[in-house]
Amino acid sequence: MLNFSFVNPTQIHFGEQQILEIKHSIPKGAKVLVVYGGGSIRKNGIYEQVVAALSDFTWGEFAGIEPNPSYQTCMRAVELIQTQNYDFILAVGGGSVIDGCKFIAAAALFDGEPWDILAEGAQINNALPIGVVLTLPATGSESNSFSVISNIDTQDKLPFSSELVQPQFAVLDPNVMQSLPKRQLTNGVVDAFVHIMEQYLTYPVDAKVQDRFAEGLLLTLIEEGPKVLKEEASYQTRANVMWSATMALNGLIGAGVPQDWSTHMIGHEITALYGLDHAQTLAIILPRMLAEQQQEKREKLLQYAERVFNLDTTEPDNAISDAISLTEQFFQQLNMLTRFSDHGLGEEVVPQVCAQLERHGMVALGEQQAVTLEKSKRILLASV
Ligand code: NZQ
């Protein structure tokens, strides 16, 4: 096992009616800016619950954070905060709203051009505190320190991370999932699944706890993911999917193990260029990434084949190829498309995505920096 320091300071309020808890979690006297997306919370009753819970606070709102939150929209919220002196941000939404709020929280107190936080990795020394009401289990953003922001003028989609923007608390009420369109439920399960894979499927370091936690989460998503798409999905199914998605990227399974974020990095470029949903990009790339990297990942692929899909590994090459096929079939079972051609895209994506990767210095990705531009090219071509 590798050395690590681990803390996850986000307090989780999990379960029915927990939105009310925000009244105890936001510091007394705070001036709260409620930030949300395109308005789904106004149609499904979440907005009313938030308003009721904020009755003791002075608060205002900022709506319109879009999927793949843009720098441009976030900066409008920064201006509102600076002119009206808000000192607490309540993010009510999915990964996009939460990521947007993390950037807003840092940009509002940043000395300089906030885009440099993303483009140059400029250091953040301060940020406004954030709380979250999660409406879409997928990204894990509700209890981690990562954020991904897009610049619509330059077609950049870039990540940043700071412990200063980690939410102080997050409310996870599985009932909010009832209004989610099937496409977003599918996206959520796939995104969480790929998060686990990118921390689990690297090379062995004898991290038994992390491996078995990861395998438990993968098995839970394989069991509950298809059920959550059904009209009659139970509260328990929603609860299990929601908690799996949070656990997939809250730092626990990634502590003390090598990590491989190559599928995510290629995926971000695809979204920036063609607007595919984040999880759609992952479902296209991951199977081909595993196939391309099967020598580097051989031992963990065999462990995955055996423990997650219960495959016989006496013929290792067959077991690996079956495990990769079963991964893609799982995505398809969730009605997720797994090829560029399914989205009307062809071989033109290969040079375009590679040019973006090169522009962003993503030329040695993965846990062993083995995913060169040449390999990314092969992965993209094989994914058409
Ligand atoms: O905008 P609203 O009206 O809220 O509608 C949203 C949006 O259209 C809708 N939605 C959310 N909750 C709903 C709902 N509709 C009905 N009922 C509800 N309860 O769903 C749509 C998609 O929302 P979005 O927040 O964009 O989805 P997701 O949570 O998948 O977030 C994706 C973003 O997170 C980033 C992605 O790159 C992408 O920009 N990621 C962030 C990560 C992190 N911070 O750790 C890691 C991830 O891998 C990912 O990169």
Tab-separated table of C-alpha atoms and ligand atoms in Angstrom:
chain	number	residue	atom	x	y	z
A	1	MET	CA	0.000	0.000	0.000
A	2	LEU	CA	1.232	3.507	-0.757
A	3	ASN	CA	1.567	6.153	1.965
A	4	PHE	CA	-1.403	8.427	2.377
A	5	SER	CA	-3.077	11.090	4.511
A	6	PHE	CA	-6.824	10.911	4.489
A	7	VAL	CA	-9.555	13.186	5.776
A	8	ASN	CA	-13.039	13.782	4.455
A	9	PRO	CA	-14.476	16.748	6.348
A	10	THR	CA	-17.865	16.888	4.565
A	11	GLN	CA	-20.702	16.088	6.951
A	12	ILE	CA	-23.296	13.910	5.214
A	13	HIS	CA	-27.003	14.157	6.063
A	14	PHE	CA	-28.426	11.061	4.394
A	15	GLY	CA	-32.074	10.070	4.058
A	16	GLU	CA	-35.654	11.259	3.727
A	17	GLN	CA	-36.524	14.801	4.845
A	18	GLN	CA	-32.878	15.617	5.518
A	19	ILE	CA	-33.009	18.874	3.550
A	20	LEU	CA	-34.369	20.448	6.750
A	21	GLU	CA	-30.970	19.750	8.348
A	22	ILE	CA	-29.375	22.587	6.427
A	23	LYS	CA	-30.856	25.023	8.973
A	24	HIS	CA	-28.536	23.518	11.601
A	25	SER	CA	-25.525	23.164	9.322
A	26	ILE	CA	-25.253	26.681	7.907
A	27	PRO	CA	-23.524	29.041	10.370
A	28	LYS	CA	-25.979	31.326	12.177
A	29	GLY	CA	-26.073	34.818	10.727
A	30	ALA	CA	-24.674	33.766	7.359
A	31	LYS	CA	-25.926	35.564	4.250
A	32	VAL	CA	-26.642	32.659	1.928
A	33	LEU	CA	-26.563	32.585	-1.861
A	34	VAL	CA	-28.592	29.610	-3.130
A	35	VAL	CA	-27.150	28.540	-6.481
A	36	TYR	CA	-28.960	26.175	-8.835
A	37	GLY	CA	-29.181	25.065	-12.432
A	38	GLY	CA	-31.769	25.237	-15.187
A	39	GLY	CA	-34.815	25.055	-12.953
A	40	SER	CA	-35.515	21.350	-12.307
A	41	ILE	CA	-35.609	22.127	-8.560
A	42	ARG	CA	-38.518	24.493	-9.170
A	43	LYS	CA	-40.608	21.636	-10.621
A	44	ASN	CA	-39.881	18.775	-8.233
A	45	GLY	CA	-40.451	20.367	-4.824
A	46	ILE	CA	-36.773	20.664	-3.823
A	47	TYR	CA	-36.803	24.468	-4.073
A	48	GLU	CA	-39.746	24.688	-1.635
A	49	GLN	CA	-37.962	22.416	0.860
A	50	VAL	CA	-34.825	24.563	0.670
A	51	VAL	CA	-36.809	27.772	1.108
A	52	ALA	CA	-38.555	26.316	4.181
A	53	ALA	CA	-35.229	25.277	5.696
A	54	LEU	CA	-33.746	28.759	5.153
A	55	SER	CA	-36.470	30.624	7.040
A	56	ASP	CA	-34.027	31.839	9.708
A	57	PHE	CA	-31.478	33.165	7.203
A	58	THR	CA	-31.027	36.147	4.946
A	59	TRP	CA	-30.661	34.654	1.497
A	60	GLY	CA	-30.798	35.299	-2.234
A	61	GLU	CA	-30.474	33.133	-5.314
A	62	PHE	CA	-28.564	32.675	-8.552
A	63	ALA	CA	-30.058	30.370	-11.186
A	64	GLY	CA	-28.769	29.157	-14.526
A	65	ILE	CA	-25.610	27.110	-13.921
A	66	GLU	CA	-25.618	24.919	-17.009
A	67	PRO	CA	-24.523	21.275	-17.416
A	68	ASN	CA	-20.729	21.434	-17.809
A	69	PRO	CA	-20.699	24.732	-15.917
A	70	SER	CA	-19.152	27.621	-17.764
A	71	TYR	CA	-16.627	30.104	-16.482
A	72	GLN	CA	-18.750	32.828	-18.053
A	73	THR	CA	-21.900	31.970	-16.062
A	74	CYS	CA	-19.958	31.398	-12.854
A	75	MET	CA	-18.378	34.834	-13.111
A	76	ARG	CA	-21.862	36.400	-13.108
A	77	ALA	CA	-22.476	34.725	-9.747
A	78	VAL	CA	-19.098	35.980	-8.498
A	79	GLU	CA	-20.175	39.533	-9.340
A	80	LEU	CA	-23.435	39.071	-7.416
A	81	ILE	CA	-21.554	37.780	-4.376
A	82	GLN	CA	-19.084	40.637	-4.447
A	83	THR	CA	-21.703	43.367	-4.840
A	84	GLN	CA	-24.166	41.922	-2.302
A	85	ASN	CA	-21.716	40.491	0.238
A	86	TYR	CA	-22.941	36.923	0.432
A	87	ASP	CA	-20.750	34.844	2.708
A	88	PHE	CA	-22.108	31.303	2.300
A	89	ILE	CA	-22.948	29.363	-0.880
A	90	LEU	CA	-25.634	26.679	-0.921
A	91	ALA	CA	-25.354	24.566	-4.075
A	92	VAL	CA	-28.629	22.831	-4.965
A	93	GLY	CA	-28.107	20.509	-7.911
A	94	GLY	CA	-25.942	17.890	-9.562
A	95	GLY	CA	-22.230	17.855	-10.269
A	96	SER	CA	-22.404	20.888	-12.546
A	97	VAL	CA	-23.999	23.163	-9.964
A	98	ILE	CA	-21.652	21.913	-7.235
A	99	ASP	CA	-18.549	22.260	-9.415
A	100	GLY	CA	-19.720	25.718	-10.470
A	101	CYS	CA	-20.136	26.710	-6.805
A	102	LYS	CA	-16.631	25.503	-5.968
A	103	PHE	CA	-15.195	27.747	-8.649
A	104	ILE	CA	-17.445	30.645	-7.614
A	105	ALA	CA	-16.387	30.198	-3.965
A	106	ALA	CA	-12.725	30.438	-4.902
A	107	ALA	CA	-13.089	33.117	-7.603
A	108	ALA	CA	-15.065	35.444	-5.296
A	109	LEU	CA	-12.030	35.796	-3.010
A	110	PHE	CA	-9.298	35.410	-5.642
A	111	ASP	CA	-6.774	38.156	-6.156
A	112	GLY	CA	-6.228	38.165	-9.922
A	113	GLU	CA	-7.900	36.630	-12.992
A	114	PRO	CA	-9.869	33.590	-11.768
A	115	TRP	CA	-9.486	31.696	-15.051
A	116	ASP	CA	-5.823	31.260	-14.050
A	117	ILE	CA	-7.000	28.862	-11.327
A	118	LEU	CA	-7.935	26.475	-14.147
A	119	ALA	CA	-5.531	27.392	-16.926
A	120	GLU	CA	-2.393	27.979	-14.866
A	121	GLY	CA	-3.141	26.057	-11.682
A	122	ALA	CA	-2.913	29.359	-9.764
A	123	GLN	CA	-2.973	28.818	-6.022
A	124	ILE	CA	-6.166	29.444	-4.066
A	125	ASN	CA	-5.611	30.918	-0.611
A	126	ASN	CA	-9.195	31.476	0.414
A	127	ALA	CA	-12.731	30.461	-0.547
A	128	LEU	CA	-16.271	31.014	0.680
A	129	PRO	CA	-17.799	28.087	2.581
A	130	ILE	CA	-20.112	25.791	0.621
A	131	GLY	CA	-23.004	23.504	1.559
A	132	VAL	CA	-24.757	21.144	-0.851
A	133	VAL	CA	-28.211	19.727	-1.483
A	134	LEU	CA	-27.459	16.974	-3.989
A	135	THR	CA	-30.098	16.312	-6.669
A	136	LEU	CA	-28.228	13.874	-8.936
A	137	PRO	CA	-25.954	11.113	-7.653
A	138	ALA	CA	-23.066	10.765	-10.086
A	139	THR	CA	-19.939	12.817	-9.656
A	140	GLY	CA	-19.142	12.601	-5.935
A	141	SER	CA	-18.561	16.361	-6.089
A	142	GLU	CA	-20.759	16.783	-3.004
A	143	SER	CA	-17.971	15.451	-0.781
A	144	ASN	CA	-14.742	16.006	-2.635
A	145	SER	CA	-12.455	18.899	-3.499
A	146	PHE	CA	-12.576	18.625	-7.315
A	147	SER	CA	-14.301	20.841	-9.847
A	148	VAL	CA	-14.370	20.923	-13.646
A	149	ILE	CA	-15.177	24.176	-15.445
A	150	SER	CA	-15.651	24.905	-19.150
A	151	ASN	CA	-14.740	28.030	-21.066
A	152	ILE	CA	-17.190	28.408	-23.922
A	153	ASP	CA	-15.004	30.919	-25.750
A	154	THR	CA	-11.939	28.691	-25.913
A	155	GLN	CA	-13.454	25.155	-25.825
A	156	ASP	CA	-11.493	24.288	-22.698
A	157	LYS	CA	-12.899	21.996	-20.004
A	158	LEU	CA	-10.375	22.017	-17.179
A	159	PRO	CA	-10.243	20.631	-13.626
A	160	PHE	CA	-8.954	22.161	-10.426
A	161	SER	CA	-8.822	20.930	-6.887
A	162	SER	CA	-8.503	22.599	-3.493
A	163	GLU	CA	-9.408	21.465	-0.013
A	164	LEU	CA	-10.696	25.014	0.520
A	165	VAL	CA	-13.668	24.314	-1.772
A	166	GLN	CA	-14.655	20.968	-0.279
A	167	PRO	CA	-18.303	21.282	0.854
A	168	GLN	CA	-18.812	21.578	4.604
A	169	PHE	CA	-21.937	19.451	4.438
A	170	ALA	CA	-24.053	17.632	1.862
A	171	VAL	CA	-27.674	16.521	2.038
A	172	LEU	CA	-28.361	13.234	0.248
A	173	ASP	CA	-32.095	12.484	0.117
A	174	PRO	CA	-32.687	9.566	-2.290
A	175	ASN	CA	-36.230	10.850	-2.937
A	176	VAL	CA	-34.828	13.700	-5.059
A	177	MET	CA	-33.942	11.075	-7.669
A	178	GLN	CA	-37.582	10.443	-8.513
A	179	SER	CA	-37.727	13.356	-10.937
A	180	LEU	CA	-34.472	12.461	-12.717
A	181	PRO	CA	-34.802	11.620	-16.412
A	182	LYS	CA	-33.557	8.099	-17.267
A	183	ARG	CA	-30.648	9.598	-19.198
A	184	GLN	CA	-29.342	11.288	-16.044
A	185	LEU	CA	-29.829	8.170	-13.910
A	186	THR	CA	-27.817	6.210	-16.481
A	187	ASN	CA	-25.168	8.928	-16.542
A	188	GLY	CA	-24.932	8.795	-12.762
A	189	VAL	CA	-24.415	5.047	-12.533
A	190	VAL	CA	-21.821	5.055	-15.338
A	191	ASP	CA	-19.902	8.036	-13.950
A	192	ALA	CA	-19.716	6.446	-10.487
A	193	PHE	CA	-18.689	3.084	-11.990
A	194	VAL	CA	-15.856	4.693	-13.951
A	195	HIS	CA	-14.676	6.662	-10.908
A	196	ILE	CA	-14.261	3.392	-9.056
A	197	MET	CA	-12.498	1.757	-11.998
A	198	GLU	CA	-9.996	4.590	-12.329
A	199	GLN	CA	-8.901	4.149	-8.726
A	200	TYR	CA	-9.141	0.346	-8.649
A	201	LEU	CA	-8.003	-0.851	-12.030
A	202	THR	CA	-4.335	0.067	-12.100
A	203	TYR	CA	-1.634	-2.232	-10.677
A	204	PRO	CA	-1.651	-4.116	-7.365
A	205	VAL	CA	-0.097	-2.567	-4.263
A	206	ASP	CA	-1.596	-5.106	-1.852
A	207	ALA	CA	-4.254	-2.636	-0.710
A	208	LYS	CA	-6.813	-5.210	0.324
A	209	VAL	CA	-9.241	-2.851	2.047
A	210	GLN	CA	-9.354	-0.367	-0.840
A	211	ASP	CA	-9.706	-3.196	-3.381
A	212	ARG	CA	-12.551	-4.874	-1.559
A	213	PHE	CA	-14.357	-1.592	-0.927
A	214	ALA	CA	-14.028	-0.823	-4.634
A	215	GLU	CA	-15.255	-4.275	-5.653
A	216	GLY	CA	-18.207	-3.936	-3.256
A	217	LEU	CA	-19.167	-0.628	-4.848
A	218	LEU	CA	-18.833	-2.040	-8.381
A	219	LEU	CA	-20.998	-5.040	-7.465
A	220	THR	CA	-23.600	-2.757	-5.881
A	221	LEU	CA	-23.830	-0.639	-9.023
A	222	ILE	CA	-24.063	-3.729	-11.243
A	223	GLU	CA	-26.893	-5.044	-9.042
A	224	GLU	CA	-28.800	-1.823	-8.365
A	225	GLY	CA	-27.961	0.277	-11.457
A	226	PRO	CA	-30.402	-1.426	-13.848
A	227	LYS	CA	-33.113	-1.411	-11.151
A	228	VAL	CA	-32.866	2.326	-10.536
A	229	LEU	CA	-33.915	2.974	-14.155
A	230	LYS	CA	-37.259	1.235	-13.666
A	231	GLU	CA	-40.416	3.230	-12.861
A	232	GLU	CA	-41.027	1.062	-9.793
A	233	ALA	CA	-37.496	1.552	-8.388
A	234	SER	CA	-37.615	1.394	-4.598
A	235	TYR	CA	-36.321	3.912	-2.084
A	236	GLN	CA	-33.695	1.335	-1.056
A	237	THR	CA	-32.406	0.978	-4.616
A	238	ARG	CA	-32.124	4.755	-4.932
A	239	ALA	CA	-30.407	4.956	-1.550
A	240	ASN	CA	-27.847	2.310	-2.523
A	241	VAL	CA	-27.054	3.989	-5.849
A	242	MET	CA	-26.807	7.412	-4.236
A	243	TRP	CA	-24.440	6.305	-1.499
A	244	SER	CA	-22.325	4.288	-3.949
A	245	ALA	CA	-21.838	7.372	-6.124
A	246	THR	CA	-20.692	9.429	-3.144
A	247	MET	CA	-18.378	6.690	-1.872
A	248	ALA	CA	-16.937	6.263	-5.359
A	249	LEU	CA	-15.167	9.613	-5.230
A	250	ASN	CA	-14.891	10.830	-1.646
A	251	GLY	CA	-11.234	9.862	-1.323
A	252	LEU	CA	-11.658	6.632	0.613
A	253	ILE	CA	-11.051	4.015	-2.095
A	254	GLY	CA	-8.353	6.144	-3.724
A	255	ALA	CA	-6.226	6.548	-0.593
A	256	GLY	CA	-2.979	4.579	-0.754
A	257	VAL	CA	-3.455	3.238	-4.283
A	258	PRO	CA	-2.245	4.338	-7.734
A	259	GLN	CA	-4.851	6.223	-9.758
A	260	ASP	CA	-5.568	6.443	-13.462
A	261	TRP	CA	-7.646	9.415	-14.673
A	262	SER	CA	-6.892	8.968	-18.360
A	263	THR	CA	-10.455	8.071	-19.365
A	264	HIS	CA	-11.714	11.202	-17.615
A	265	MET	CA	-9.114	13.471	-19.211
A	266	ILE	CA	-9.918	12.222	-22.722
A	267	GLY	CA	-13.630	12.428	-21.870
A	268	HIS	CA	-13.371	16.103	-20.889
A	269	GLU	CA	-11.906	16.942	-24.299
A	270	ILE	CA	-14.751	15.091	-26.044
A	271	THR	CA	-17.370	17.052	-24.083
A	272	ALA	CA	-15.575	20.335	-24.771
A	273	LEU	CA	-15.552	19.637	-28.517
A	274	TYR	CA	-18.856	17.853	-29.164
A	275	GLY	CA	-21.035	18.498	-26.106
A	276	LEU	CA	-21.589	14.826	-25.208
A	277	ASP	CA	-22.654	14.294	-21.583
A	278	HIS	CA	-19.703	13.592	-19.311
A	279	ALA	CA	-20.705	9.973	-18.598
A	280	GLN	CA	-21.385	9.306	-22.293
A	281	THR	CA	-17.755	10.092	-23.043
A	282	LEU	CA	-16.546	7.736	-20.311
A	283	ALA	CA	-18.648	4.832	-21.599
A	284	ILE	CA	-17.073	5.257	-25.040
A	285	ILE	CA	-13.476	5.440	-23.846
A	286	LEU	CA	-13.178	3.103	-20.845
A	287	PRO	CA	-13.593	-0.262	-22.661
A	288	ARG	CA	-10.979	0.693	-25.267
A	289	MET	CA	-8.679	2.151	-22.583
A	290	LEU	CA	-8.755	-1.157	-20.698
A	291	ALA	CA	-8.088	-3.104	-23.890
A	292	GLU	CA	-5.195	-0.849	-24.919
A	293	GLN	CA	-3.658	-0.952	-21.418
A	294	GLN	CA	-4.219	-4.628	-20.739
A	295	GLN	CA	-0.532	-5.430	-20.316
A	296	GLU	CA	0.005	-2.613	-17.780
A	297	LYS	CA	-3.250	-3.524	-15.993
A	298	ARG	CA	-3.055	-7.288	-16.414
A	299	GLU	CA	-3.040	-8.356	-12.766
A	300	LYS	CA	-5.876	-6.066	-11.735
A	301	LEU	CA	-7.898	-6.974	-14.832
A	302	LEU	CA	-7.674	-10.622	-13.792
A	303	GLN	CA	-8.687	-9.754	-10.239
A	304	TYR	CA	-11.634	-7.731	-11.629
A	305	ALA	CA	-12.638	-10.605	-13.909
A	306	GLU	CA	-12.591	-13.072	-11.044
A	307	ARG	CA	-14.056	-11.051	-8.196
A	308	VAL	CA	-16.530	-8.767	-9.961
A	309	PHE	CA	-17.718	-10.956	-12.855
A	310	ASN	CA	-16.983	-14.332	-11.304
A	311	LEU	CA	-15.072	-15.443	-14.415
A	312	ASP	CA	-12.785	-18.454	-14.650
A	313	THR	CA	-9.251	-17.082	-15.098
A	314	THR	CA	-7.429	-20.262	-16.091
A	315	GLU	CA	-7.276	-18.817	-19.620
A	316	PRO	CA	-6.142	-15.310	-18.579
A	317	ASP	CA	-6.386	-13.638	-21.984
A	318	ASN	CA	-9.937	-14.856	-22.462
A	319	ALA	CA	-10.922	-13.772	-18.954
A	320	ILE	CA	-9.548	-10.271	-19.555
A	321	SER	CA	-11.289	-9.872	-22.861
A	322	ASP	CA	-14.566	-11.192	-21.390
A	323	ALA	CA	-14.318	-8.813	-18.418
A	324	ILE	CA	-13.852	-5.846	-20.768
A	325	SER	CA	-16.825	-6.989	-22.902
A	326	LEU	CA	-18.990	-7.443	-19.811
A	327	THR	CA	-18.095	-3.914	-18.696
A	328	GLU	CA	-19.301	-2.509	-22.011
A	329	GLN	CA	-22.410	-4.723	-21.903
A	330	PHE	CA	-23.203	-3.390	-18.435
A	331	PHE	CA	-23.161	0.166	-19.825
A	332	GLN	CA	-25.385	-0.942	-22.716
A	333	GLN	CA	-27.765	-2.647	-20.299
A	334	LEU	CA	-28.221	0.811	-18.756
A	335	ASN	CA	-29.162	2.104	-22.242
A	336	MET	CA	-25.842	3.896	-22.519
A	337	LEU	CA	-24.335	4.272	-26.006
A	338	THR	CA	-20.716	3.122	-26.130
A	339	ARG	CA	-19.437	4.237	-29.551
A	340	PHE	CA	-18.793	7.592	-31.227
A	341	SER	CA	-20.802	6.367	-34.222
A	342	ASP	CA	-23.849	5.928	-31.932
A	343	HIS	CA	-23.700	9.714	-31.505
A	344	GLY	CA	-23.253	10.427	-35.228
A	345	LEU	CA	-19.505	11.024	-34.899
A	346	GLY	CA	-16.765	9.385	-36.980
A	347	GLU	CA	-13.015	9.253	-37.418
A	348	GLU	CA	-12.780	13.057	-37.535
A	349	VAL	CA	-12.818	12.980	-33.709
A	350	VAL	CA	-9.384	11.353	-33.581
A	351	PRO	CA	-7.181	14.264	-34.739
A	352	GLN	CA	-9.442	16.834	-33.086
A	353	VAL	CA	-9.387	15.233	-29.634
A	354	CYS	CA	-5.657	14.516	-29.926
A	355	ALA	CA	-4.970	18.162	-30.760
A	356	GLN	CA	-6.859	19.214	-27.602
A	357	LEU	CA	-4.967	16.659	-25.485
A	358	GLU	CA	-1.683	17.963	-26.820
A	359	ARG	CA	-2.719	21.587	-26.235
A	360	HIS	CA	-3.465	20.730	-22.594
A	361	GLY	CA	-0.270	18.732	-22.080
A	362	MET	CA	-2.177	15.440	-21.653
A	363	VAL	CA	0.454	13.390	-23.426
A	364	ALA	CA	1.453	10.906	-20.714
A	365	LEU	CA	-1.736	9.871	-18.926
A	366	GLY	CA	-2.529	7.022	-16.587
A	367	GLU	CA	-1.058	5.472	-13.453
A	368	GLN	CA	2.249	4.799	-15.216
A	369	GLN	CA	2.137	7.765	-17.606
A	370	ALA	CA	1.913	5.111	-20.311
A	371	VAL	CA	-0.996	6.587	-22.255
A	372	THR	CA	0.914	8.617	-24.805
A	373	LEU	CA	-0.718	10.660	-27.529
A	374	GLU	CA	-0.144	7.721	-29.887
A	375	LYS	CA	-2.065	5.421	-27.549
A	376	SER	CA	-4.869	7.937	-27.095
A	377	LYS	CA	-5.104	8.043	-30.874
A	378	ARG	CA	-5.483	4.247	-31.071
A	379	ILE	CA	-8.065	4.257	-28.254
A	380	LEU	CA	-10.104	6.958	-29.986
A	381	LEU	CA	-9.930	5.217	-33.354
A	382	ALA	CA	-10.997	1.908	-31.830
A	383	SER	CA	-13.937	3.691	-30.165
A	384	VAL	CA	-15.502	4.983	-33.386
B	1	NZQ	O1	-29.884	22.242	-14.379
B	1	NZQ	P1	-30.971	21.505	-13.702
B	1	NZQ	O2	-32.308	22.093	-13.924
B	1	NZQ	O3	-30.690	21.220	-12.269
B	1	NZQ	O4	-31.084	20.069	-14.469
B	1	NZQ	C1	-30.055	19.110	-14.395
B	1	NZQ	C2	-29.251	19.009	-15.691
B	1	NZQ	O5	-30.008	19.354	-16.812
B	1	NZQ	C3	-30.702	17.756	-14.302
B	1	NZQ	N1	-31.079	17.386	-12.931
B	1	NZQ	C4	-30.278	17.363	-11.836
B	1	NZQ	N2	-30.977	16.912	-10.780
B	1	NZQ	C5	-32.238	16.676	-11.201
B	1	NZQ	C6	-32.312	16.985	-12.577
B	1	NZQ	N3	-33.444	16.844	-13.295
B	1	NZQ	C7	-34.526	16.378	-12.643
B	1	NZQ	N4	-34.524	16.032	-11.336
B	1	NZQ	C8	-33.412	16.162	-10.580
B	1	NZQ	N5	-33.410	15.774	-9.298
B	1	NZQ	O6	-29.708	16.859	-14.787
B	1	NZQ	C9	-28.943	17.521	-15.796
B	1	NZQ	C10	-27.476	17.192	-15.636
B	1	NZQ	O7	-26.983	17.742	-14.427
B	1	NZQ	P2	-25.409	17.829	-14.154
B	1	NZQ	O8	-25.237	18.478	-12.838
B	1	NZQ	O9	-24.745	18.435	-15.336
B	1	NZQ	O10	-24.984	16.298	-14.106
B	1	NZQ	P3	-23.847	15.567	-13.312
B	1	NZQ	O11	-24.175	15.471	-11.874
B	1	NZQ	O12	-23.627	14.319	-14.057
B	1	NZQ	O13	-22.570	16.524	-13.429
B	1	NZQ	C11	-21.736	16.518	-14.547
B	1	NZQ	C12	-20.603	17.520	-14.378
B	1	NZQ	O14	-19.758	17.144	-13.283
B	1	NZQ	C13	-18.401	17.039	-13.740
B	1	NZQ	C14	-18.564	16.672	-15.189
B	1	NZQ	O15	-17.393	16.868	-15.931
B	1	NZQ	C15	-19.712	17.570	-15.602
B	1	NZQ	O16	-19.274	18.859	-15.870
B	1	NZQ	N6	-17.645	16.106	-12.907
B	1	NZQ	C16	-17.263	16.500	-11.678
B	1	NZQ	C17	-16.515	15.672	-10.854
B	1	NZQ	C18	-16.105	16.110	-9.512
B	1	NZQ	N7	-16.321	17.360	-9.148
B	1	NZQ	O17	-15.544	15.323	-8.739
B	1	NZQ	C19	-16.091	14.333	-11.281
B	1	NZQ	C20	-16.894	13.842	-12.437
B	1	NZQ	O18	-16.307	12.738	-13.046
B	1	NZQ	C21	-17.148	14.878	-13.460
B	1	NZQ	O19	-16.000	15.175	-14.234
